[in-house]
Amino acid sequence: QVQLVESGGGLVQPGGSLRLSCAASGSISSIYAMGWYRQAPGKQRELVATITSNGGSNYADSVKGRFTISRDNAKNTVFLQMNSLKPEDTAVYYCKLSTSIRHYWGQGTQVTVSS
């Protein structure tokens, strides 16, 4: 069984920064990619950023230039550095791990951007 534990969410003022972490544990084999998705109230879950095992990354247009995804392969951990946060970034952020067989999701961490 695979577990994903997210941390780093919270309340921040507009223009501020947060760093999310997601640590994977359990029977993990052949990780293809890890990433972050978010879901705001009343909206569908959307991609924020993903990173493959060889370091290739992909970002939603809305976060390009502000968010940076990185990973520590040795620790099966993925990070999301979020800078210049805006109120519209408010959402529950979910970590996702993809293998060649299936996907796994974390429980989510709340990010609230408000003055």
PDB file of C-alpha atoms in Angstrom:
ATOM      1  CA  GLN A   1       0.000   0.000   0.000  1.00  0.00           C
ATOM      2  CA  VAL A   2       1.200   3.508  -0.845  1.00  0.00           C
ATOM      3  CA  GLN A   3       0.647   6.508   1.404  1.00  0.00           C
ATOM      4  CA  LEU A   4       1.109  10.167   0.503  1.00  0.00           C
ATOM      5  CA  VAL A   5       1.474  12.669   3.332  1.00  0.00           C
ATOM      6  CA  GLU A   6       1.184  16.343   2.443  1.00  0.00           C
ATOM      7  CA  SER A   7       2.252  19.282   4.580  1.00  0.00           C
ATOM      8  CA  GLY A   8       2.914  22.995   4.342  1.00  0.00           C
ATOM      9  CA  GLY A   9      -0.509  24.456   3.692  1.00  0.00           C
ATOM     10  CA  GLY A  10      -1.962  27.351   5.630  1.00  0.00           C
ATOM     11  CA  LEU A  11      -3.136  30.938   5.555  1.00  0.00           C
ATOM     12  CA  VAL A  12      -1.012  33.526   3.778  1.00  0.00           C
ATOM     13  CA  GLN A  13      -1.501  37.103   2.639  1.00  0.00           C
ATOM     14  CA  PRO A  14      -1.583  38.002  -1.044  1.00  0.00           C
ATOM     15  CA  GLY A  15       1.951  38.231  -2.383  1.00  0.00           C
ATOM     16  CA  GLY A  16       3.230  35.785   0.186  1.00  0.00           C
ATOM     17  CA  SER A  17       4.842  32.376  -0.194  1.00  0.00           C
ATOM     18  CA  LEU A  18       4.250  28.809   0.929  1.00  0.00           C
ATOM     19  CA  ARG A  19       6.100  25.558   0.341  1.00  0.00           C
ATOM     20  CA  LEU A  20       4.144  22.324   0.101  1.00  0.00           C
ATOM     21  CA  SER A  21       5.721  18.914   0.632  1.00  0.00           C
ATOM     22  CA  CYS A  22       4.455  15.443  -0.188  1.00  0.00           C
ATOM     23  CA  ALA A  23       6.243  12.345   1.055  1.00  0.00           C
ATOM     24  CA  ALA A  24       5.402   8.945  -0.393  1.00  0.00           C
ATOM     25  CA  SER A  25       5.885   5.725   1.543  1.00  0.00           C
ATOM     26  CA  GLY A  26       4.968   2.085   1.195  1.00  0.00           C
ATOM     27  CA  SER A  27       5.351  -0.394  -1.646  1.00  0.00           C
ATOM     28  CA  ILE A  28       6.431   1.966  -4.390  1.00  0.00           C
ATOM     29  CA  SER A  29       7.852   0.800  -7.656  1.00  0.00           C
ATOM     30  CA  SER A  30       8.606   2.540 -10.916  1.00  0.00           C
ATOM     31  CA  ILE A  31       7.378   6.028 -10.087  1.00  0.00           C
ATOM     32  CA  TYR A  32       6.698   7.781 -13.381  1.00  0.00           C
ATOM     33  CA  ALA A  33       5.654  11.177 -12.113  1.00  0.00           C
ATOM     34  CA  MET A  34       4.542  13.121  -9.090  1.00  0.00           C
ATOM     35  CA  GLY A  35       2.517  16.278  -9.078  1.00  0.00           C
ATOM     36  CA  TRP A  36       0.153  18.728  -7.491  1.00  0.00           C
ATOM     37  CA  TYR A  37      -3.477  19.391  -8.271  1.00  0.00           C
ATOM     38  CA  ARG A  38      -5.914  21.755  -6.613  1.00  0.00           C
ATOM     39  CA  GLN A  39      -9.635  22.087  -6.133  1.00  0.00           C
ATOM     40  CA  ALA A  40     -11.373  25.298  -5.191  1.00  0.00           C
ATOM     41  CA  PRO A  41     -14.931  25.323  -3.788  1.00  0.00           C
ATOM     42  CA  GLY A  42     -17.460  24.695  -6.538  1.00  0.00           C
ATOM     43  CA  LYS A  43     -14.790  23.958  -9.126  1.00  0.00           C
ATOM     44  CA  GLN A  44     -13.259  20.861 -10.652  1.00  0.00           C
ATOM     45  CA  ARG A  45      -9.879  19.577  -9.595  1.00  0.00           C
ATOM     46  CA  GLU A  46      -7.185  20.998 -11.858  1.00  0.00           C
ATOM     47  CA  LEU A  47      -3.537  20.368 -12.566  1.00  0.00           C
ATOM     48  CA  VAL A  48      -1.045  22.737 -10.953  1.00  0.00           C
ATOM     49  CA  ALA A  49       2.306  21.159 -11.775  1.00  0.00           C
ATOM     50  CA  THR A  50       3.862  17.769 -12.450  1.00  0.00           C
ATOM     51  CA  ILE A  51       7.402  16.443 -12.560  1.00  0.00           C
ATOM     52  CA  THR A  52       8.631  13.183 -14.064  1.00  0.00           C
ATOM     53  CA  SER A  53      11.286  10.880 -12.682  1.00  0.00           C
ATOM     54  CA  ASN A  54      13.872  12.383 -15.049  1.00  0.00           C
ATOM     55  CA  GLY A  55      13.028  15.933 -13.982  1.00  0.00           C
ATOM     56  CA  GLY A  56      10.737  17.085 -16.766  1.00  0.00           C
ATOM     57  CA  SER A  57       8.114  19.501 -15.445  1.00  0.00           C
ATOM     58  CA  ASN A  58       4.792  20.889 -16.588  1.00  0.00           C
ATOM     59  CA  TYR A  59       2.814  23.828 -15.166  1.00  0.00           C
ATOM     60  CA  ALA A  60      -0.646  25.267 -15.477  1.00  0.00           C
ATOM     61  CA  ASP A  61      -0.544  28.620 -17.257  1.00  0.00           C
ATOM     62  CA  SER A  62      -2.018  30.307 -14.195  1.00  0.00           C
ATOM     63  CA  VAL A  63       0.996  29.455 -12.031  1.00  0.00           C
ATOM     64  CA  LYS A  64       3.890  29.697 -14.497  1.00  0.00           C
ATOM     65  CA  GLY A  65       6.594  32.013 -13.202  1.00  0.00           C
ATOM     66  CA  ARG A  66       5.218  31.882  -9.654  1.00  0.00           C
ATOM     67  CA  PHE A  67       5.287  28.204  -8.658  1.00  0.00           C
ATOM     68  CA  THR A  68       8.190  25.772  -8.858  1.00  0.00           C
ATOM     69  CA  ILE A  69       7.912  21.996  -8.539  1.00  0.00           C
ATOM     70  CA  SER A  70      10.871  19.867  -7.480  1.00  0.00           C
ATOM     71  CA  ARG A  71      11.460  16.375  -6.171  1.00  0.00           C
ATOM     72  CA  ASP A  72      13.870  14.306  -4.116  1.00  0.00           C
ATOM     73  CA  ASN A  73      13.870  10.910  -5.804  1.00  0.00           C
ATOM     74  CA  ALA A  74      15.845   9.272  -3.008  1.00  0.00           C
ATOM     75  CA  LYS A  75      13.156  10.244  -0.496  1.00  0.00           C
ATOM     76  CA  ASN A  76      10.163   9.893  -2.839  1.00  0.00           C
ATOM     77  CA  THR A  77       9.208  13.450  -1.966  1.00  0.00           C
ATOM     78  CA  VAL A  78       7.848  16.230  -4.135  1.00  0.00           C
ATOM     79  CA  PHE A  79       7.780  19.928  -3.282  1.00  0.00           C
ATOM     80  CA  LEU A  80       5.816  22.903  -4.552  1.00  0.00           C
ATOM     81  CA  GLN A  81       7.287  26.335  -3.891  1.00  0.00           C
ATOM     82  CA  MET A  82       4.518  28.898  -4.295  1.00  0.00           C
ATOM     83  CA  ASN A  83       5.468  32.564  -4.560  1.00  0.00           C
ATOM     84  CA  SER A  84       3.462  35.713  -5.285  1.00  0.00           C
ATOM     85  CA  LEU A  85       0.318  33.986  -4.112  1.00  0.00           C
ATOM     86  CA  LYS A  86      -3.041  35.378  -5.167  1.00  0.00           C
ATOM     87  CA  PRO A  87      -6.508  34.966  -3.653  1.00  0.00           C
ATOM     88  CA  GLU A  88      -7.467  32.826  -6.650  1.00  0.00           C
ATOM     89  CA  ASP A  89      -4.814  30.296  -5.589  1.00  0.00           C
ATOM     90  CA  THR A  90      -7.012  29.442  -2.608  1.00  0.00           C
ATOM     91  CA  ALA A  91      -7.887  25.752  -2.809  1.00  0.00           C
ATOM     92  CA  VAL A  92      -7.232  22.324  -1.378  1.00  0.00           C
ATOM     93  CA  TYR A  93      -3.975  21.108  -2.888  1.00  0.00           C
ATOM     94  CA  TYR A  94      -3.595  17.394  -3.573  1.00  0.00           C
ATOM     95  CA  CYS A  95      -0.445  15.407  -4.219  1.00  0.00           C
ATOM     96  CA  LYS A  96      -0.571  12.706  -6.904  1.00  0.00           C
ATOM     97  CA  LEU A  97       1.864   9.878  -7.568  1.00  0.00           C
ATOM     98  CA  SER A  98       1.731   7.998 -10.856  1.00  0.00           C
ATOM     99  CA  THR A  99       3.272   4.630 -11.602  1.00  0.00           C
ATOM    100  CA  SER A 100       2.974   2.495 -14.725  1.00  0.00           C
ATOM    101  CA  ILE A 101       0.058   0.697 -13.081  1.00  0.00           C
ATOM    102  CA  ARG A 102      -2.033   3.240 -11.153  1.00  0.00           C
ATOM    103  CA  HIS A 103      -2.317   6.631  -9.523  1.00  0.00           C
ATOM    104  CA  TYR A 104      -2.316   7.505  -5.837  1.00  0.00           C
ATOM    105  CA  TRP A 105      -3.686  10.636  -4.170  1.00  0.00           C
ATOM    106  CA  GLY A 106      -2.913  12.371  -0.909  1.00  0.00           C
ATOM    107  CA  GLN A 107      -5.558  13.608   1.507  1.00  0.00           C
ATOM    108  CA  GLY A 108      -5.101  17.254   0.535  1.00  0.00           C
ATOM    109  CA  THR A 109      -3.834  20.359   2.310  1.00  0.00           C
ATOM    110  CA  GLN A 110      -5.694  23.664   2.477  1.00  0.00           C
ATOM    111  CA  VAL A 111      -4.070  26.799   1.085  1.00  0.00           C
ATOM    112  CA  THR A 112      -5.873  30.061   1.795  1.00  0.00           C
ATOM    113  CA  VAL A 113      -4.666  33.364   0.377  1.00  0.00           C
ATOM    114  CA  SER A 114      -6.409  36.255   2.066  1.00  0.00           C
ATOM    115  CA  SER A 115      -5.691  39.573   3.713  1.00  0.00           C
TER     116      SER A 115
END
